[in-house]
Coordinates of N, CA, C and O in Angstrom, one line a residue:
M1 N -9.5 15.8 -4.1 CA -8.2 15.9 -4.8 C -8.3 15.2 -6.1 O -8.6 14.0 -6.1
A2 N -7.9 15.8 -7.1 CA -7.8 15.1 -8.4 C -6.5 14.4 -8.5 O -5.4 14.9 -8.1
T3 N -6.5 13.1 -8.9 CA -5.3 12.3 -9.0 C -4.9 12.2 -10.4 O -3.8 11.5 -10.7
T4 N -5.6 12.7 -11.4 CA -5.2 12.6 -12.8 C -4.5 13.9 -13.1 O -4.8 15.0 -12.5
G5 N -3.6 13.9 -14.0 CA -2.8 15.1 -14.3 C -1.7 15.4 -13.4 O -1.1 16.5 -13.6
L6 N -1.4 14.6 -12.5 CA -0.2 14.8 -11.6 C 1.0 14.8 -12.5 O 1.2 13.9 -13.3
P7 N 2.0 15.7 -12.4 CA 3.2 15.6 -13.2 C 4.0 14.4 -13.0 O 4.6 13.9 -13.9
R8 N 3.9 13.9 -11.8 CA 4.7 12.6 -11.4 C 4.1 12.1 -10.2 O 4.0 12.8 -9.2
W9 N 3.7 10.8 -10.2 CA 3.2 10.2 -9.0 C 4.4 10.0 -8.1 O 5.5 9.6 -8.5
P10 N 4.2 10.2 -6.8 CA 5.3 9.9 -5.8 C 5.6 8.4 -5.9 O 4.8 7.6 -6.2
W11 N 6.9 8.1 -5.8 CA 7.5 6.7 -5.8 C 7.5 6.1 -7.2 O 7.8 4.9 -7.3
T12 N 7.1 6.8 -8.2 CA 7.2 6.2 -9.5 C 8.6 5.8 -9.9 O 9.5 6.6 -9.8
N13 N 8.8 4.6 -10.3 CA 10.1 4.0 -10.6 C 11.1 4.1 -9.5 O 12.3 4.0 -9.7
A14 N 10.7 4.2 -8.2 CA 11.6 4.2 -7.1 C 12.2 2.8 -6.9 O 11.7 1.8 -7.3
E15 N 13.4 2.8 -6.4 CA 14.1 1.6 -6.2 C 13.6 1.0 -4.9 O 13.5 1.7 -3.9
A16 N 13.2 -0.2 -4.9 CA 12.6 -0.9 -3.7 C 13.6 -0.8 -2.5 O 13.1 -0.6 -1.4
E17 N 14.8 -1.0 -2.7 CA 15.8 -1.1 -1.6 C 16.0 0.3 -1.0 O 16.4 0.4 0.1
A18 N 15.7 1.4 -1.8 CA 15.9 2.7 -1.3 C 14.7 3.3 -0.5 O 14.8 4.4 0.0
L19 N 13.6 2.6 -0.5 CA 12.5 3.0 0.2 C 12.7 3.1 1.7 O 13.4 2.3 2.3
P20 N 12.0 4.1 2.4 CA 12.1 4.1 3.9 C 11.4 2.8 4.4 O 10.7 2.1 3.7
V21 N 11.6 2.5 5.7 CA 11.2 1.2 6.3 C 9.8 1.0 6.1 O 9.4 -0.1 5.7
A22 N 8.9 1.9 6.4 CA 7.4 1.7 6.3 C 7.0 1.3 4.9 O 6.3 0.4 4.7
E23 N 7.5 2.1 4.0 CA 7.2 1.9 2.6 C 7.7 0.5 2.1 O 7.0 -0.2 1.4
R24 N 8.9 0.2 2.5 CA 9.5 -1.1 2.0 C 8.8 -2.2 2.6 O 8.5 -3.2 1.9
L25 N 8.4 -2.1 3.9 CA 7.6 -3.2 4.5 C 6.3 -3.4 3.8 O 5.9 -4.5 3.6
A26 N 5.6 -2.3 3.5 CA 4.3 -2.4 2.8 C 4.4 -3.0 1.5 O 3.6 -3.9 1.1
I27 N 5.5 -2.7 0.7 CA 5.7 -3.2 -0.6 C 6.1 -4.7 -0.5 O 5.6 -5.5 -1.3
D28 N 7.0 -5.0 0.4 CA 7.3 -6.4 0.6 C 6.1 -7.3 1.0 O 6.0 -8.4 0.4
A29 N 5.3 -6.8 1.8 CA 4.1 -7.5 2.2 C 3.1 -7.6 1.0 O 2.5 -8.7 0.8
A30 N 2.9 -6.6 0.2 CA 2.0 -6.6 -0.9 C 2.6 -7.6 -1.9 O 1.8 -8.4 -2.5
R31 N 3.9 -7.7 -2.1 CA 4.5 -8.6 -3.1 C 4.3 -10.0 -2.5 O 4.1 -11.0 -3.3
A32 N 4.5 -10.2 -1.3 CA 4.3 -11.6 -0.7 C 2.9 -12.0 -0.8 O 2.6 -13.2 -1.1
W33 N 1.9 -11.1 -0.6 CA 0.5 -11.4 -0.8 C 0.2 -11.8 -2.2 O -0.5 -12.8 -2.5
A34 N 0.7 -11.0 -3.2 CA 0.5 -11.3 -4.6 C 1.1 -12.7 -5.0 O 0.5 -13.4 -5.7
R35 N 2.3 -13.0 -4.5 CA 2.9 -14.2 -4.8 C 2.1 -15.4 -4.2 O 1.9 -16.4 -4.9
A36 N 1.6 -15.3 -3.0 CA 0.8 -16.3 -2.4 C -0.5 -16.5 -3.2 O -0.9 -17.6 -3.5
A37 N -1.1 -15.4 -3.6 CA -2.3 -15.5 -4.4 C -2.1 -16.2 -5.8 O -2.9 -17.0 -6.2
R38 N -0.9 -15.9 -6.4 CA -0.6 -16.5 -7.7 C -0.4 -18.0 -7.5 O -0.7 -18.8 -8.4
T39 N 0.2 -18.4 -6.4 CA 0.6 -19.8 -6.2 C -0.6 -20.6 -5.5 O -0.4 -21.8 -5.3
G40 N -1.6 -19.9 -5.1 CA -2.7 -20.6 -4.4 C -2.5 -20.9 -3.0 O -3.2 -21.8 -2.4
T41 N -1.5 -20.3 -2.4 CA -1.3 -20.5 -0.9 C -1.9 -19.4 -0.1 O -2.2 -18.3 -0.6
P42 N -2.2 -19.7 1.1 CA -2.8 -18.7 2.0 C -1.9 -17.4 2.1 O -0.8 -17.5 2.5
A43 N -2.5 -16.3 1.8 CA -1.7 -15.1 1.8 C -1.6 -14.5 3.2 O -0.5 -13.9 3.6
L44 N -2.6 -14.6 4.0 CA -2.6 -13.9 5.3 C -1.4 -14.4 6.2 O -0.7 -13.6 6.8
P45 N -1.2 -15.7 6.4 CA 0.0 -16.1 7.2 C 1.3 -15.6 6.7 O 2.2 -15.2 7.5
A46 N 1.4 -15.5 5.4 CA 2.7 -15.1 4.8 C 2.9 -13.6 5.1 O 4.1 -13.2 5.5
I47 N 1.9 -12.8 5.0 CA 2.2 -11.4 5.2 C 2.2 -11.1 6.7 O 2.9 -10.2 7.2
R48 N 1.5 -11.9 7.5 CA 1.5 -11.7 9.0 C 2.9 -11.9 9.5 O 3.4 -11.1 10.3
H49 N 3.6 -13.0 9.1 CA 5.0 -13.2 9.5 C 5.9 -12.1 9.1 O 6.8 -11.7 9.8
L50 N 5.7 -11.7 7.8 CA 6.6 -10.6 7.3 C 6.4 -9.3 8.1 O 7.4 -8.7 8.5
L51 N 5.2 -8.9 8.3 CA 4.9 -7.7 9.1 C 5.3 -7.8 10.5 O 5.7 -6.8 11.1
A52 N 5.3 -9.0 11.1 CA 5.7 -9.2 12.5 C 7.2 -8.9 12.7 O 7.6 -8.6 13.8
T53 N 8.0 -8.9 11.6 CA 9.4 -8.6 11.8 C 9.6 -7.2 12.2 O 10.7 -6.8 12.8
E54 N 8.6 -6.3 12.0 CA 8.7 -4.9 12.5 C 7.6 -4.6 13.5 O 7.2 -3.4 13.7
D55 N 7.1 -5.6 14.2 CA 6.1 -5.5 15.2 C 4.8 -4.9 14.6 O 4.0 -4.3 15.3
A56 N 4.5 -5.2 13.3 CA 3.3 -4.7 12.7 C 2.4 -5.8 12.2 O 1.6 -5.6 11.3
G57 N 2.4 -6.9 12.9 CA 1.6 -8.1 12.5 C 0.1 -7.8 12.5 O -0.6 -8.4 11.7
E58 N -0.3 -6.8 13.3 CA -1.8 -6.5 13.3 C -2.2 -5.8 12.0 O -3.4 -5.7 11.8
A59 N -1.3 -5.4 11.2 CA -1.6 -4.7 9.9 C -1.9 -5.8 8.8 O -2.4 -5.4 7.7
A60 N -1.7 -7.0 9.1 CA -1.9 -8.1 8.1 C -3.3 -8.2 7.6 O -3.6 -8.2 6.4
E61 N -4.3 -8.2 8.5 CA -5.7 -8.3 8.1 C -6.2 -7.1 7.3 O -6.8 -7.3 6.2
P62 N -5.9 -5.9 7.7 CA -6.4 -4.8 6.9 C -5.7 -4.7 5.5 O -6.3 -4.4 4.5
L63 N -4.4 -5.1 5.5 CA -3.7 -5.1 4.2 C -4.3 -6.2 3.3 O -4.5 -6.0 2.1
D64 N -4.6 -7.3 3.9 CA -5.3 -8.4 3.1 C -6.6 -7.9 2.5 O -6.9 -8.1 1.3
R65 N -7.4 -7.2 3.3 CA -8.7 -6.7 2.8 C -8.5 -5.6 1.7 O -9.2 -5.6 0.7
L66 N -7.5 -4.8 1.9 CA -7.2 -3.8 0.9 C -6.7 -4.4 -0.4 O -7.2 -4.0 -1.5
L67 N -5.8 -5.3 -0.3 CA -5.3 -6.0 -1.6 C -6.4 -6.8 -2.2 O -6.5 -6.9 -3.5
R68 N -7.3 -7.5 -1.5 CA -8.4 -8.2 -2.1 C -9.3 -7.3 -2.8 O -9.8 -7.6 -3.9
A69 N -9.6 -6.1 -2.2 CA -10.4 -5.1 -2.9 C -9.7 -4.6 -4.2 O -10.4 -4.5 -5.2
L70 N -8.5 -4.3 -4.1 CA -7.7 -3.9 -5.3 C -7.7 -4.9 -6.4 O -7.6 -4.6 -7.6
A71 N -7.6 -6.2 -6.0 CA -7.5 -7.3 -6.9 C -8.8 -7.6 -7.6 O -8.8 -8.5 -8.5
Q72 N -9.8 -6.9 -7.3 CA -11.1 -7.1 -8.1 C -10.9 -6.8 -9.6 O -11.6 -7.4 -10.4
S73 N -10.0 -5.9 -9.9 CA -9.6 -5.6 -11.3 C -8.2 -6.0 -11.3 O -7.5 -6.2 -10.3
P74 N -7.6 -6.2 -12.5 CA -6.2 -6.6 -12.6 C -5.3 -5.7 -11.7 O -5.3 -4.5 -11.8
L75 N -4.5 -6.4 -10.9 CA -3.6 -5.7 -10.0 C -2.2 -6.1 -10.3 O -1.8 -7.3 -10.3
T76 N -1.3 -5.2 -10.7 CA 0.0 -5.4 -11.0 C 0.9 -5.1 -9.9 O 1.0 -3.9 -9.5
V77 N 1.5 -6.1 -9.3 CA 2.5 -6.0 -8.2 C 3.7 -6.8 -8.5 O 3.6 -7.8 -9.1
G78 N 4.8 -6.2 -8.2 CA 6.1 -6.9 -8.6 C 6.4 -8.2 -7.8 O 5.7 -8.5 -6.8
C79 N 7.4 -8.9 -8.3 CA 7.8 -10.1 -7.6 C 8.6 -9.7 -6.4 O 9.1 -8.5 -6.3
P80 N 8.9 -10.5 -5.5 CA 9.7 -10.2 -4.3 C 11.1 -9.6 -4.6 O 11.6 -8.8 -3.8
L81 N 11.6 -9.9 -5.7 CA 13.0 -9.5 -6.0 C 13.0 -8.3 -7.0 O 14.1 -8.0 -7.5
C82 N 11.9 -7.8 -7.5 CA 11.9 -6.7 -8.4 C 12.7 -5.5 -7.8 O 12.4 -5.1 -6.7
P83 N 13.6 -5.0 -8.6 CA 14.4 -3.9 -8.1 C 13.7 -2.5 -8.0 O 14.1 -1.7 -7.1
R84 N 12.7 -2.3 -8.8 CA 11.9 -1.1 -8.8 C 10.5 -1.3 -8.5 O 10.0 -2.4 -8.8
L85 N 9.8 -0.3 -8.1 CA 8.3 -0.4 -8.0 C 7.7 -0.5 -9.4 O 8.2 0.2 -10.3
V86 N 6.7 -1.3 -9.5 CA 6.0 -1.5 -10.8 C 4.5 -1.4 -10.6 O 4.0 -1.4 -9.5
G87 N 3.8 -1.3 -11.7 CA 2.3 -1.3 -11.7 C 1.7 -0.4 -10.7 O 2.0 0.8 -10.7
E88 N 0.8 -1.0 -9.9 CA 0.1 -0.2 -8.9 C 0.8 0.1 -7.6 O 0.2 0.7 -6.7
E89 N 2.0 -0.3 -7.5 CA 2.7 -0.2 -6.2 C 2.9 1.3 -5.8 O 2.6 1.6 -4.6
P90 N 3.3 2.2 -6.7 CA 3.3 3.6 -6.3 C 2.0 4.2 -5.8 O 1.9 4.9 -4.8
A91 N 0.9 3.8 -6.5 CA -0.4 4.3 -6.1 C -0.8 3.7 -4.8 O -1.5 4.3 -3.9
L92 N -0.4 2.4 -4.5 CA -0.7 1.8 -3.2 C 0.0 2.5 -2.1 O -0.6 2.8 -1.1
L93 N 1.2 2.8 -2.3 CA 2.0 3.6 -1.3 C 1.4 5.0 -1.0 O 1.3 5.4 0.1
L94 N 1.0 5.6 -2.1 CA 0.4 6.9 -2.0 C -0.9 6.9 -1.2 O -1.2 7.7 -0.3
A95 N -1.8 5.9 -1.5 CA -3.0 5.7 -0.7 C -2.7 5.4 0.7 O -3.4 6.0 1.6
L96 N -1.8 4.6 1.0 CA -1.5 4.2 2.4 C -0.9 5.4 3.1 O -1.3 5.7 4.3
A97 N 0.0 6.2 2.5 CA 0.6 7.3 3.1 C -0.5 8.4 3.4 O -0.5 9.0 4.5
C98 N -1.4 8.6 2.5 CA -2.5 9.6 2.7 C -3.4 9.1 3.8 O -3.9 9.9 4.6
A99 N -3.7 7.8 3.8 CA -4.6 7.3 4.8 C -4.0 7.4 6.2 O -4.7 7.7 7.2
Q100 N -2.7 7.2 6.3 CA -2.1 7.3 7.6 C -1.8 8.7 8.1 O -2.0 9.0 9.3
R101 N -1.4 9.6 7.2 CA -1.0 10.9 7.5 C -2.1 11.9 7.7 O -1.9 13.1 8.1
G102 N -3.4 11.5 7.3 CA -4.5 12.4 7.5 C -5.3 12.9 6.4 O -6.5 12.9 6.5
P103 N -4.8 13.2 5.2 CA -5.6 13.6 4.1 C -6.4 12.4 3.5 O -6.1 12.0 2.4
R104 N -7.3 11.9 4.3 CA -7.9 10.6 3.9 C -8.8 10.8 2.6 O -9.0 9.8 1.9
R105 N -9.2 12.0 2.3 CA -10.0 12.2 1.1 C -9.0 11.9 -0.1 O -9.5 11.5 -1.2
E106 N -7.8 12.2 0.1 CA -6.8 12.0 -1.0 C -6.5 10.5 -1.1 O -6.4 10.0 -2.3
A107 N -6.5 9.7 0.0 CA -6.4 8.3 -0.1 C -7.6 7.7 -0.9 O -7.5 6.8 -1.7
L108 N -8.8 8.2 -0.5 CA -10.0 7.8 -1.2 C -9.9 8.1 -2.7 O -10.2 7.2 -3.6
A109 N -9.4 9.3 -3.1 CA -9.3 9.6 -4.5 C -8.3 8.7 -5.2 O -8.6 8.3 -6.4
C110 N -7.2 8.3 -4.6 CA -6.3 7.3 -5.2 C -7.0 6.0 -5.4 O -6.8 5.4 -6.5
L111 N -7.8 5.6 -4.5 CA -8.5 4.3 -4.6 C -9.6 4.3 -5.6 O -9.9 3.4 -6.3
L112 N -10.3 5.5 -5.7 CA -11.4 5.7 -6.7 C -10.9 5.5 -8.1 O -11.7 5.2 -9.0
R113 N -9.6 5.7 -8.4 CA -9.1 5.5 -9.7 C -9.1 4.1 -10.1 O -9.0 3.7 -11.3
R114 N -9.2 3.1 -9.2 CA -9.1 1.7 -9.4 C -10.4 0.9 -9.2 O -10.5 -0.2 -9.6
M115 N -11.4 1.5 -8.5 CA -12.6 0.8 -8.2 C -13.8 1.7 -8.0 O -13.6 2.9 -7.9
P116 N -15.0 1.0 -8.0 CA -16.2 1.8 -7.8 C -16.3 2.4 -6.4 O -15.6 2.0 -5.5
P117 N -17.1 3.5 -6.3 CA -17.1 4.2 -5.0 C -17.3 3.3 -3.7 O -16.6 3.5 -2.8
W118 N -18.3 2.4 -3.8 CA -18.6 1.6 -2.6 C -17.3 0.8 -2.2 O -17.0 0.8 -1.0
D119 N -16.7 0.2 -3.1 CA -15.5 -0.6 -2.9 C -14.4 0.3 -2.4 O -13.6 -0.1 -1.6
A120 N -14.3 1.5 -3.0 CA -13.2 2.4 -2.6 C -13.3 2.9 -1.2 O -12.3 3.0 -0.4
Y121 N -14.6 3.1 -0.7 CA -14.8 3.5 0.7 C -14.4 2.4 1.6 O -13.7 2.6 2.6
A122 N -14.7 1.1 1.3 CA -14.3 0.0 2.1 C -12.8 -0.2 2.1 O -12.2 -0.5 3.1
A123 N -12.2 0.0 0.9 CA -10.7 -0.1 0.8 C -10.0 1.0 1.6 O -9.0 0.8 2.2
T124 N -10.6 2.2 1.6 CA -10.1 3.3 2.4 C -10.1 3.0 3.9 O -9.1 3.3 4.6
A125 N -11.2 2.4 4.3 CA -11.2 2.0 5.7 C -10.1 1.0 6.1 O -9.5 1.1 7.1
A126 N -9.9 0.1 5.2 CA -8.8 -0.9 5.4 C -7.4 -0.2 5.4 O -6.5 -0.5 6.2
A127 N -7.2 0.8 4.5 CA -6.0 1.5 4.4 C -5.7 2.3 5.7 O -4.6 2.4 6.2
I128 N -6.8 2.9 6.2 CA -6.7 3.7 7.5 C -6.3 2.8 8.6 O -5.5 3.1 9.4
E129 N -7.0 1.6 8.7 CA -6.7 0.6 9.8 C -5.3 0.2 9.7 O -4.6 0.0 10.7
M130 N -4.8 -0.1 8.5 CA -3.4 -0.5 8.3 C -2.4 0.6 8.7 O -1.4 0.4 9.4
G131 N -2.7 1.9 8.3 CA -1.9 3.0 8.7 C -1.8 3.1 10.2 O -0.8 3.4 10.8
C132 N -3.0 2.9 10.9 CA -3.0 3.0 12.4 C -2.1 1.9 13.0 O -1.4 2.1 13.9
A133 N -2.2 0.7 12.4 CA -1.4 -0.4 12.9 C 0.1 -0.1 12.7 O 0.9 -0.4 13.6
F134 N 0.4 0.4 11.6 CA 1.8 0.8 11.3 C 2.3 1.9 12.3 O 3.4 1.8 12.9
R135 N 1.4 2.8 12.6 CA 1.8 3.9 13.5 C 2.0 3.3 14.9 O 3.0 3.7 15.6
R136 N 1.1 2.4 15.3 CA 1.3 1.8 16.7 C 2.6 1.0 16.7 O 3.2 0.9 17.8
A137 N 3.1 0.5 15.6 CA 4.4 -0.2 15.6 C 5.6 0.7 15.4 O 6.7 0.3 15.3
G138 N 5.3 2.0 15.4 CA 6.4 3.0 15.2 C 6.8 3.2 13.7 O 7.8 3.8 13.5
L139 N 6.0 2.8 12.8 CA 6.3 3.0 11.4 C 5.4 4.1 10.8 O 4.2 4.0 10.9
R140 N 6.0 5.1 10.2 CA 5.3 6.2 9.7 C 5.7 6.4 8.2 O 6.9 6.4 7.9
F141 N 4.7 6.4 7.4 CA 4.9 6.6 5.9 C 5.5 8.1 5.7 O 5.1 9.0 6.4
A142 N 6.3 8.2 4.7 CA 6.8 9.5 4.4 C 5.7 10.4 3.8 O 4.7 9.9 3.3
D143 N 5.9 11.7 3.9 CA 5.0 12.6 3.3 C 5.1 12.6 1.8 O 6.1 13.0 1.2
P144 N 4.1 12.1 1.1 CA 4.2 11.9 -0.4 C 4.3 13.3 -1.1 O 4.8 13.3 -2.3
W145 N 3.9 14.3 -0.5 CA 3.9 15.6 -1.2 C 5.1 16.5 -0.7 O 5.2 17.6 -1.2
G146 N 5.8 16.0 0.2 CA 7.0 16.7 0.7 C 8.2 16.5 -0.3 O 8.0 16.4 -1.5
E147 N 9.3 16.3 0.3 CA 10.5 16.0 -0.5 C 10.3 14.7 -1.3 O 9.5 13.8 -0.8
T148 N 10.9 14.5 -2.3 CA 10.8 13.3 -3.1 C 11.1 12.1 -2.3 O 12.2 12.0 -1.7
P149 N 10.1 11.2 -2.1 CA 10.3 10.0 -1.2 C 11.3 9.0 -1.9 O 11.5 9.0 -3.0

């Protein structure tokens, strides 16, 4: 799947408060991870507690691995109070939704835009693991190619 030339990335400029539960939880966790990384505090405990609020605490380690892989190059993630999605947040949600919902080659294509192939394959595995953990917790990402998320 080509990810360049899309007329509009799903979730571009979406309001954070208007996101469905799974997407909002993933963005809140990514933002908490980024904040911890910026302040030099351990990120894994922060995101584990946040994810546990929706019984998805087991998604913390795969999300940590995914974000560490993405952070190899500059990663723009909003602050916890940003009203809209910024930077790579829409692409992160797209990769996670594709990884969870089945078109995993599309998740890989999203990640290949940000990193070399070997790293993208490892990040895709982490995204799939996170999607599975979310699904076990009853959290399902919206179809990014269906109605506007």
